[in-house]
CSV table of C-alpha atoms (C1' of nucleotides) in Angstrom, one decimal:
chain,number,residue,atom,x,y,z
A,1,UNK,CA,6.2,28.9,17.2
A,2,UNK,CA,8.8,26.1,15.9
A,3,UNK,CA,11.0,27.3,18.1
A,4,UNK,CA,8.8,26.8,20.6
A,5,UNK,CA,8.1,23.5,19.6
A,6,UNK,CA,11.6,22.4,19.0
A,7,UNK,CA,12.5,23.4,22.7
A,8,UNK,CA,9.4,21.5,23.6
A,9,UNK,CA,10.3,18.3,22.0
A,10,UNK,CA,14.3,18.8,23.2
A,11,UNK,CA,15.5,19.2,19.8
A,12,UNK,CA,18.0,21.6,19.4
A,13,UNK,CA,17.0,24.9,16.9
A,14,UNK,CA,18.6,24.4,13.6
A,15,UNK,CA,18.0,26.6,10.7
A,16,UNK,CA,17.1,23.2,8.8
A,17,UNK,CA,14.8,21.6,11.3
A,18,UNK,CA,12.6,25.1,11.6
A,19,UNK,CA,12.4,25.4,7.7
A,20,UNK,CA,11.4,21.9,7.7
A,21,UNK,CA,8.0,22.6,10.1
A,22,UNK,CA,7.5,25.6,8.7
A,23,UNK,CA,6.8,24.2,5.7
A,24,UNK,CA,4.6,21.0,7.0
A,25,UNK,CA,2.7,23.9,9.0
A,26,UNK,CA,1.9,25.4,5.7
A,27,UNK,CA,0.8,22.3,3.9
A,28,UNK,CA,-2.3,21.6,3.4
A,29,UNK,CA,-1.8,17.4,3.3
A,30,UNK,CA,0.5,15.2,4.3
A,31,UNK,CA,3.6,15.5,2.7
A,32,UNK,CA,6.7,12.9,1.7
A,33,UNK,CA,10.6,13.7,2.6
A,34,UNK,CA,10.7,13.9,-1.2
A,35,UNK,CA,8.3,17.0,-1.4
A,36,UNK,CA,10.0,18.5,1.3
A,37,UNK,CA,12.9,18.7,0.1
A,38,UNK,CA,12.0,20.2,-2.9
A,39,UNK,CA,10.0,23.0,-1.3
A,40,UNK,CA,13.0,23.3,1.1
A,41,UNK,CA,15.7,23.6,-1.4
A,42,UNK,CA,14.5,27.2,-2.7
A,43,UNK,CA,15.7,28.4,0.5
A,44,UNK,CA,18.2,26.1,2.3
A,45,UNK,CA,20.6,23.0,0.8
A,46,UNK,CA,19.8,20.5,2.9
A,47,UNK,CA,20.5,16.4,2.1
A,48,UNK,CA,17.9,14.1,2.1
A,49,UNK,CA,19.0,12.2,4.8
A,50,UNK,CA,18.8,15.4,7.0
A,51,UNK,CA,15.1,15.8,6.0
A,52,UNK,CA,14.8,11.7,7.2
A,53,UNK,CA,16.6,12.1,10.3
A,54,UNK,CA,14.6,15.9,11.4
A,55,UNK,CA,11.1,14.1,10.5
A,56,UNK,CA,12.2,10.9,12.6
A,57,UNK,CA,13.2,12.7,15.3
A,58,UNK,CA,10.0,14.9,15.4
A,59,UNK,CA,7.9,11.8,14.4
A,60,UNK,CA,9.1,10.5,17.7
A,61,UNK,CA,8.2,12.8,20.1
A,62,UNK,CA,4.6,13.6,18.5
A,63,UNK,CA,5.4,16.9,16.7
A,64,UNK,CA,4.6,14.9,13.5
A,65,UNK,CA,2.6,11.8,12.2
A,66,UNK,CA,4.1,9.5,9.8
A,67,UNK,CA,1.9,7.5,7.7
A,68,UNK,CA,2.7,4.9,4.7
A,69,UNK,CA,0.3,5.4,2.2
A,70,UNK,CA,0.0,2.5,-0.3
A,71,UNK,CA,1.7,4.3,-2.7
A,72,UNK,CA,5.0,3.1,-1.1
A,73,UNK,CA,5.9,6.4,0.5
A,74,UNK,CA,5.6,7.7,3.8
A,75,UNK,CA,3.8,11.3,4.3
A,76,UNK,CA,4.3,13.6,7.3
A,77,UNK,CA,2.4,16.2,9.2
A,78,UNK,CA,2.2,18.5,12.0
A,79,UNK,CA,0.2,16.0,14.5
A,80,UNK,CA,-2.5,18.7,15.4
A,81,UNK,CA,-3.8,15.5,17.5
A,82,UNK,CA,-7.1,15.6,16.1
A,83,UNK,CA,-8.1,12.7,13.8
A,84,UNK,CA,-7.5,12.9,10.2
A,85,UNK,CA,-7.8,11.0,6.7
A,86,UNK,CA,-7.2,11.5,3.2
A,87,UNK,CA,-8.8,10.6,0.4
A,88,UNK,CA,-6.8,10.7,-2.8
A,89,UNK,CA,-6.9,10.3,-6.7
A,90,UNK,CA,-5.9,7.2,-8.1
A,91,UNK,CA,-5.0,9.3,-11.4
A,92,UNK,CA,-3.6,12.6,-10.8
A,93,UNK,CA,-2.7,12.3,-7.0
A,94,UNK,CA,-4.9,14.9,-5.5
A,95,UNK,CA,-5.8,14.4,-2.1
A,96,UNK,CA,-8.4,16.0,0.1
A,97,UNK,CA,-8.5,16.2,3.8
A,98,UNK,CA,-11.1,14.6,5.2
A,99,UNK,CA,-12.6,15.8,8.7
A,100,UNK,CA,-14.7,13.5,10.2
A,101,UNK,CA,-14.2,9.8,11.4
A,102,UNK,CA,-16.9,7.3,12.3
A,103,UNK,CA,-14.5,5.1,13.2
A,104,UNK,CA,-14.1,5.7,17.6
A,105,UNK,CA,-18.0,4.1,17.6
A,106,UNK,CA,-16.5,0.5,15.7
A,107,UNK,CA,-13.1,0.6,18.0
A,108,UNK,CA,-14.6,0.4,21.1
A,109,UNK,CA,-16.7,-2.1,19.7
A,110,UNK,CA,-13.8,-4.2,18.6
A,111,UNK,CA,-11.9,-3.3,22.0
A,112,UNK,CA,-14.8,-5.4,23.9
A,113,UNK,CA,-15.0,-8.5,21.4
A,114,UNK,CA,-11.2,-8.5,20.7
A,115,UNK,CA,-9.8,-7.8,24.5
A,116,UNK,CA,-7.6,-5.7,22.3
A,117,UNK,CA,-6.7,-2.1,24.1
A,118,UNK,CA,-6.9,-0.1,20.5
A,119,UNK,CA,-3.8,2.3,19.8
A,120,UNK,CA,-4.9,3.6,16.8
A,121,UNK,CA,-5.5,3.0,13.3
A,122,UNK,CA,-4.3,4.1,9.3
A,123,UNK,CA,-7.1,4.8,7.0
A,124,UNK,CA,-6.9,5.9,2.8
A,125,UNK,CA,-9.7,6.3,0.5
A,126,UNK,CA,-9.2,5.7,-2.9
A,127,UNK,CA,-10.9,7.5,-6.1
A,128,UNK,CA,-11.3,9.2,-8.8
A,129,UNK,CA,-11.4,13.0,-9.0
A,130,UNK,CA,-13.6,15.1,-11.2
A,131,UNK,CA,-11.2,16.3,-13.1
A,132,UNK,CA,-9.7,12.9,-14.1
A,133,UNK,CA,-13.0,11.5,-14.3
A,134,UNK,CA,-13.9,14.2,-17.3
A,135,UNK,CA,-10.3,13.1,-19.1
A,136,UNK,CA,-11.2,9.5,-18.6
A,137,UNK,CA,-14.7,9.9,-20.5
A,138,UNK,CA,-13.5,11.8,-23.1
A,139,UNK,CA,-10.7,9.0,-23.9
B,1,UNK,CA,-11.0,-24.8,-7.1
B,2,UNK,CA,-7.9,-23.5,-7.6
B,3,UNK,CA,-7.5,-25.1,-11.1
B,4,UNK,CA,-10.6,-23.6,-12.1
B,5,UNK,CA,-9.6,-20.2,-10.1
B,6,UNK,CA,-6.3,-20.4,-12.5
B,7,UNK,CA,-8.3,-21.1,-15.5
B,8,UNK,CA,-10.7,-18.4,-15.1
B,9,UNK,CA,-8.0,-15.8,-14.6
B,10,UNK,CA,-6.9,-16.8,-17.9
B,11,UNK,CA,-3.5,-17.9,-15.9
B,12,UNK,CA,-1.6,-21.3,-16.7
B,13,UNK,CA,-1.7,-24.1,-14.3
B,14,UNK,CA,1.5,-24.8,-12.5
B,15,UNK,CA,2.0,-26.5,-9.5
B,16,UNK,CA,3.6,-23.2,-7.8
B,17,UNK,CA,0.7,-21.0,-8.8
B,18,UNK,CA,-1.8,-23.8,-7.4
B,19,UNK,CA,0.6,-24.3,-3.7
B,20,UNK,CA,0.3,-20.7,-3.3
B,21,UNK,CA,-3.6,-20.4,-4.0
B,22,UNK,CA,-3.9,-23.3,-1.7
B,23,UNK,CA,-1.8,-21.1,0.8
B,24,UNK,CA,-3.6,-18.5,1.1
B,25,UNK,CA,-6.9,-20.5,1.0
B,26,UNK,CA,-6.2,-22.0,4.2
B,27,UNK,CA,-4.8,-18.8,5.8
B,28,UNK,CA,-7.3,-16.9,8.6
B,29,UNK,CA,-5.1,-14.0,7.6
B,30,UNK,CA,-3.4,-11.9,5.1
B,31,UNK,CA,0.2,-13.4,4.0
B,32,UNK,CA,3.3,-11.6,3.2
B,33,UNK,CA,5.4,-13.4,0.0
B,34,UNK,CA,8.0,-14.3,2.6
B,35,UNK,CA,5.5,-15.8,5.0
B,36,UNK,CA,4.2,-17.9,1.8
B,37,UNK,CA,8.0,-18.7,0.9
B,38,UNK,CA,8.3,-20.1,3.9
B,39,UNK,CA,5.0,-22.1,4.0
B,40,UNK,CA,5.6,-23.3,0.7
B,41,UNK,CA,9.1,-24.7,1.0
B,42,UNK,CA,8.0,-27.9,2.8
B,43,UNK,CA,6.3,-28.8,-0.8
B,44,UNK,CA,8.2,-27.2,-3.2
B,45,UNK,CA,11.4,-25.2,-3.7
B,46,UNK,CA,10.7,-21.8,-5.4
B,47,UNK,CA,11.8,-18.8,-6.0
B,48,UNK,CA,11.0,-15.6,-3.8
B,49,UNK,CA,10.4,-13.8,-7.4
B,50,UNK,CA,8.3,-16.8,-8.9
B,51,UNK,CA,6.0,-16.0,-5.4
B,52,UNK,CA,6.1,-12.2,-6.0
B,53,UNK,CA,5.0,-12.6,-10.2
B,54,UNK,CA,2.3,-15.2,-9.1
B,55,UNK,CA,0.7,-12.9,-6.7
B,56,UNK,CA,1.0,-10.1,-8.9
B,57,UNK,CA,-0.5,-11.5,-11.3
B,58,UNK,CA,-3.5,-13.3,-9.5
B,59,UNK,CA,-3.5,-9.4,-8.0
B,60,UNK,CA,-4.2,-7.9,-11.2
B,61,UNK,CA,-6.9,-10.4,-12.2
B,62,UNK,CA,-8.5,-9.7,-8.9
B,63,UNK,CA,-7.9,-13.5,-7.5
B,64,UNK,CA,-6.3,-12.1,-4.4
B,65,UNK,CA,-5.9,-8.7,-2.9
B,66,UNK,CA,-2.6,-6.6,-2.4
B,67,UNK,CA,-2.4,-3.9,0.4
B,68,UNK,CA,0.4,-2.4,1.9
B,69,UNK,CA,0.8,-2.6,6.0
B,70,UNK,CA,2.1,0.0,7.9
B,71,UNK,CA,5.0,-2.3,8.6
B,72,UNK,CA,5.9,-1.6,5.1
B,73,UNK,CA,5.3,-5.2,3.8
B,74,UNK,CA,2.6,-5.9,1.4
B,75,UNK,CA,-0.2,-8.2,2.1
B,76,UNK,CA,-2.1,-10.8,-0.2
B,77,UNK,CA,-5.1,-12.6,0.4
B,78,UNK,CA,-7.8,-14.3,-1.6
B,79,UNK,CA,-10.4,-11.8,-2.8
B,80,UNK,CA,-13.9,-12.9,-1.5
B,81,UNK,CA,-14.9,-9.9,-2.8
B,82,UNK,CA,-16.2,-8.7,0.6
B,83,UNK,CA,-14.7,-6.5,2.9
B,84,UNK,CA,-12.5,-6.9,4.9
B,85,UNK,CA,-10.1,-4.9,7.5
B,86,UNK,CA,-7.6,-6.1,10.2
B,87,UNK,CA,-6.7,-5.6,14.1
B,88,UNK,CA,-2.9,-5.8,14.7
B,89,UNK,CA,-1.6,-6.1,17.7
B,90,UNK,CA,1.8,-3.8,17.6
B,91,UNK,CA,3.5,-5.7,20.3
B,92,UNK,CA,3.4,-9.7,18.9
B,93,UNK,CA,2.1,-8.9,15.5
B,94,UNK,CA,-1.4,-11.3,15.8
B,95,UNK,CA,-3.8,-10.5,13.4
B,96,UNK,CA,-7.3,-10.1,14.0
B,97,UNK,CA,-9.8,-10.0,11.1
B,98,UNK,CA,-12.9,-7.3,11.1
B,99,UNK,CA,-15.8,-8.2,9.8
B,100,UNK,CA,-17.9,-5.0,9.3
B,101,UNK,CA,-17.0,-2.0,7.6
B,102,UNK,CA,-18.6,1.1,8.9
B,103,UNK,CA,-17.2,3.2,5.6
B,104,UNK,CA,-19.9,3.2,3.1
B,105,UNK,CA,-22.1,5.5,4.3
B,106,UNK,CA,-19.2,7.5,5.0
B,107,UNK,CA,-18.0,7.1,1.0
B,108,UNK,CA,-21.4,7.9,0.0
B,109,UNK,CA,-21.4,11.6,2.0
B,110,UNK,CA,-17.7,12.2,0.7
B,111,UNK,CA,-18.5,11.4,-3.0
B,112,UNK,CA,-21.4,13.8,-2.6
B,113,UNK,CA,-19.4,16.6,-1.3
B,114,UNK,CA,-16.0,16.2,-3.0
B,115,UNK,CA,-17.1,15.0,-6.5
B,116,UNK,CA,-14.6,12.0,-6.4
B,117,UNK,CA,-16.2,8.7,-7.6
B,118,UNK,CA,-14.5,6.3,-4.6
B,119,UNK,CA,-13.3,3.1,-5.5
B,120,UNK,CA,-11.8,2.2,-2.3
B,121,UNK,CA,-10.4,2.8,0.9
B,122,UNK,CA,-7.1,0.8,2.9
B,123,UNK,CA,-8.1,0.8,7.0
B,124,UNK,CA,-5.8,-0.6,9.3
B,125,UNK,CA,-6.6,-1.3,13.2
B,126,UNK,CA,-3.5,-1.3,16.1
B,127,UNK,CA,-3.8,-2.3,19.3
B,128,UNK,CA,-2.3,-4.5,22.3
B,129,UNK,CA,-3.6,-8.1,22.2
B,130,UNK,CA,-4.7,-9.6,26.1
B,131,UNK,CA,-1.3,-11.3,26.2
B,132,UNK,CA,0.8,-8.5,25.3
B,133,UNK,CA,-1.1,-6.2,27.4
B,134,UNK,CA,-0.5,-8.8,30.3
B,135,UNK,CA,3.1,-9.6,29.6
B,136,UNK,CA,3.1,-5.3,29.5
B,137,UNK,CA,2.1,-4.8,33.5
B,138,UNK,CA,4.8,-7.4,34.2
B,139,UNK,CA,7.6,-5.2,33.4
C,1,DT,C1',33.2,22.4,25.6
C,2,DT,C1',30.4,18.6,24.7
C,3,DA,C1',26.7,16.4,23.0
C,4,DC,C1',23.7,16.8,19.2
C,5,DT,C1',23.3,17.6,14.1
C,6,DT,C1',24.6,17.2,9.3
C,7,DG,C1',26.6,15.6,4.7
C,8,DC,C1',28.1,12.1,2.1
C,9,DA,C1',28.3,7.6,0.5
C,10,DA,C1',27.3,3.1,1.4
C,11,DA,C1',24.0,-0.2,3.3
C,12,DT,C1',19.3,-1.9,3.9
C,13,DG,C1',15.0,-4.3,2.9
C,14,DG,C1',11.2,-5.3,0.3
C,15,DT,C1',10.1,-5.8,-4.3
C,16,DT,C1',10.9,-5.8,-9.4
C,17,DT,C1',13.2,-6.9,-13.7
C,18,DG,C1',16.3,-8.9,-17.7
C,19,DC,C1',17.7,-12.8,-19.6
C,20,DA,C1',18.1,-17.5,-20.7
C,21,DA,C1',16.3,-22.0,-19.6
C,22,DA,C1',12.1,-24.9,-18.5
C,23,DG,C1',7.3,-26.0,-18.9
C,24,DG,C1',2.1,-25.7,-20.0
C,25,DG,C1',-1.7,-26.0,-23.5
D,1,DC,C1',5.8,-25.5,-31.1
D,2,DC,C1',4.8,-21.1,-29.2
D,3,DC,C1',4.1,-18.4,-25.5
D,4,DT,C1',4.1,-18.2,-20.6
D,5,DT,C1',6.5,-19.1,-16.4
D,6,DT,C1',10.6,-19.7,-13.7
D,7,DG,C1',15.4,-19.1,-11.5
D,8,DC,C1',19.1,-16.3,-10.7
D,9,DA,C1',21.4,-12.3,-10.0
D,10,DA,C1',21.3,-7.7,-10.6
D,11,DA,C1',18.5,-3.5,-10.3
D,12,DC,C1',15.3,-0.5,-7.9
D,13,DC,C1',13.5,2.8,-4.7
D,14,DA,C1',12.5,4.8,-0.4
D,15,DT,C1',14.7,5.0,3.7
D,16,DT,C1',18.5,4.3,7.2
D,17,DT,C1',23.1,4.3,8.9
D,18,DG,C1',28.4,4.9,9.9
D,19,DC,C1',31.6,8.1,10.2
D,20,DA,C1',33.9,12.4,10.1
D,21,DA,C1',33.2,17.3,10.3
D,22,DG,C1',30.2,21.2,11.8
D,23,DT,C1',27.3,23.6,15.2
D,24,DA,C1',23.8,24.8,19.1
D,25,DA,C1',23.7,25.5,24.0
DNA sequence: TTACTTGCAAATGGTTTGCAAAGGG
DNA sequence: CCCTTTGCAAACCATTTGCAAGTAA
């Protein structure tokens, strides 16, 4: 299928470039050029920059989504063009996918006050888990 | 106000900490520290860093708010403690603030089914202001 | 063959920090 | 007077870029 995809997008197939989705197709969340390259380096060496430019390129023509979370650091997934969110733990980092979105009601909404044609939007939800909330109480 | 605002937050008074709580109090919109460096300098001559520590620290004591913009700067404006999202228009950058927040009933049904306690959520709207979208079908 | 891809190191841009001097309560 | 705040320059960190060498089509 990545092969597929790259030919789509007019990327040439590299070794690198295929690793790189394959992983993101097996993530469950969003992940950072960081954490790719770590799962990536068990099988291929590949530099950083590499992962960068790959994700950029595939950013660009819609294979991926690239999102800066307020953590500083931007996360990447396959764009399955359906709407996601994520909500994550302000203590351990865990962070659950969250399915639904109210939010296509409030743009249209906004669109007719605003004279705005809405693109899009980012969204994060912050919390704690119940794990970290159990640690917390017993401090 | 901002004396007392200062006071409060258990924060000395100096006349850069009070220029930049004055900033932000007569801003319709959230302020990068550059964008209050360069309001500023018609009164007084500070450092970027003496901005970036003040705002921090009026962050931290809840005085303003701090969130991160998919454009990768971060934002500050004064906390009224209500909530608040924004409309950006990806072409010229305009800002438009959202009053309502359709999320809490949506924070209440995730808490129940993923355990988390939620503490917050970051939401950003883009779009094409009526200008833009204008100047746009020109080209 | 020819343009696209990669590695490396250096550059970038927003933000933070160490240290010594200045200033508020 | 003591502790906080400030300026400056250097450090930081995630990400990008220039250039020369490698590789897919």
């Amino acid at each position: 299928m990545n092969n597929k995809t790259l030919k789509s997008a007019e990327l040439k197939q590299t070794k690198k470039r295929i690793l790189i989705l394959s992983v993101l197709e097996k993530a469950s969340s969003a992940l950072t050029a960081e954490e790719i390259a770590e799962i990536t380096s068990q099988d291929i060496k590949m530099s950083i920059s590499t992962i960068y430019r790959a994700l950029n390129a595939l950013a660009e023509k819609n294979v991926v989504t690239k999102t800066l979370y307020q953590d500083g650091k931007t996360y990447y997934e396959i764009n399955n063009h359906t709407h996601k969110h994520t909500l994550i733990c302000t203590l351990c980092n865990e962070k659950v996918p969250i399915n639904t979105c109210p939010l296509e009601a409030l743009e249209d909404h906004l669109s007719q006050e605003t004279g705005y044609t809405i693109t899009g939007h980012s969204l994060e939800f912050f919390g704690v888990c119940p794990k970290c909330s159990i640690v917390k109480d017993e401090k």
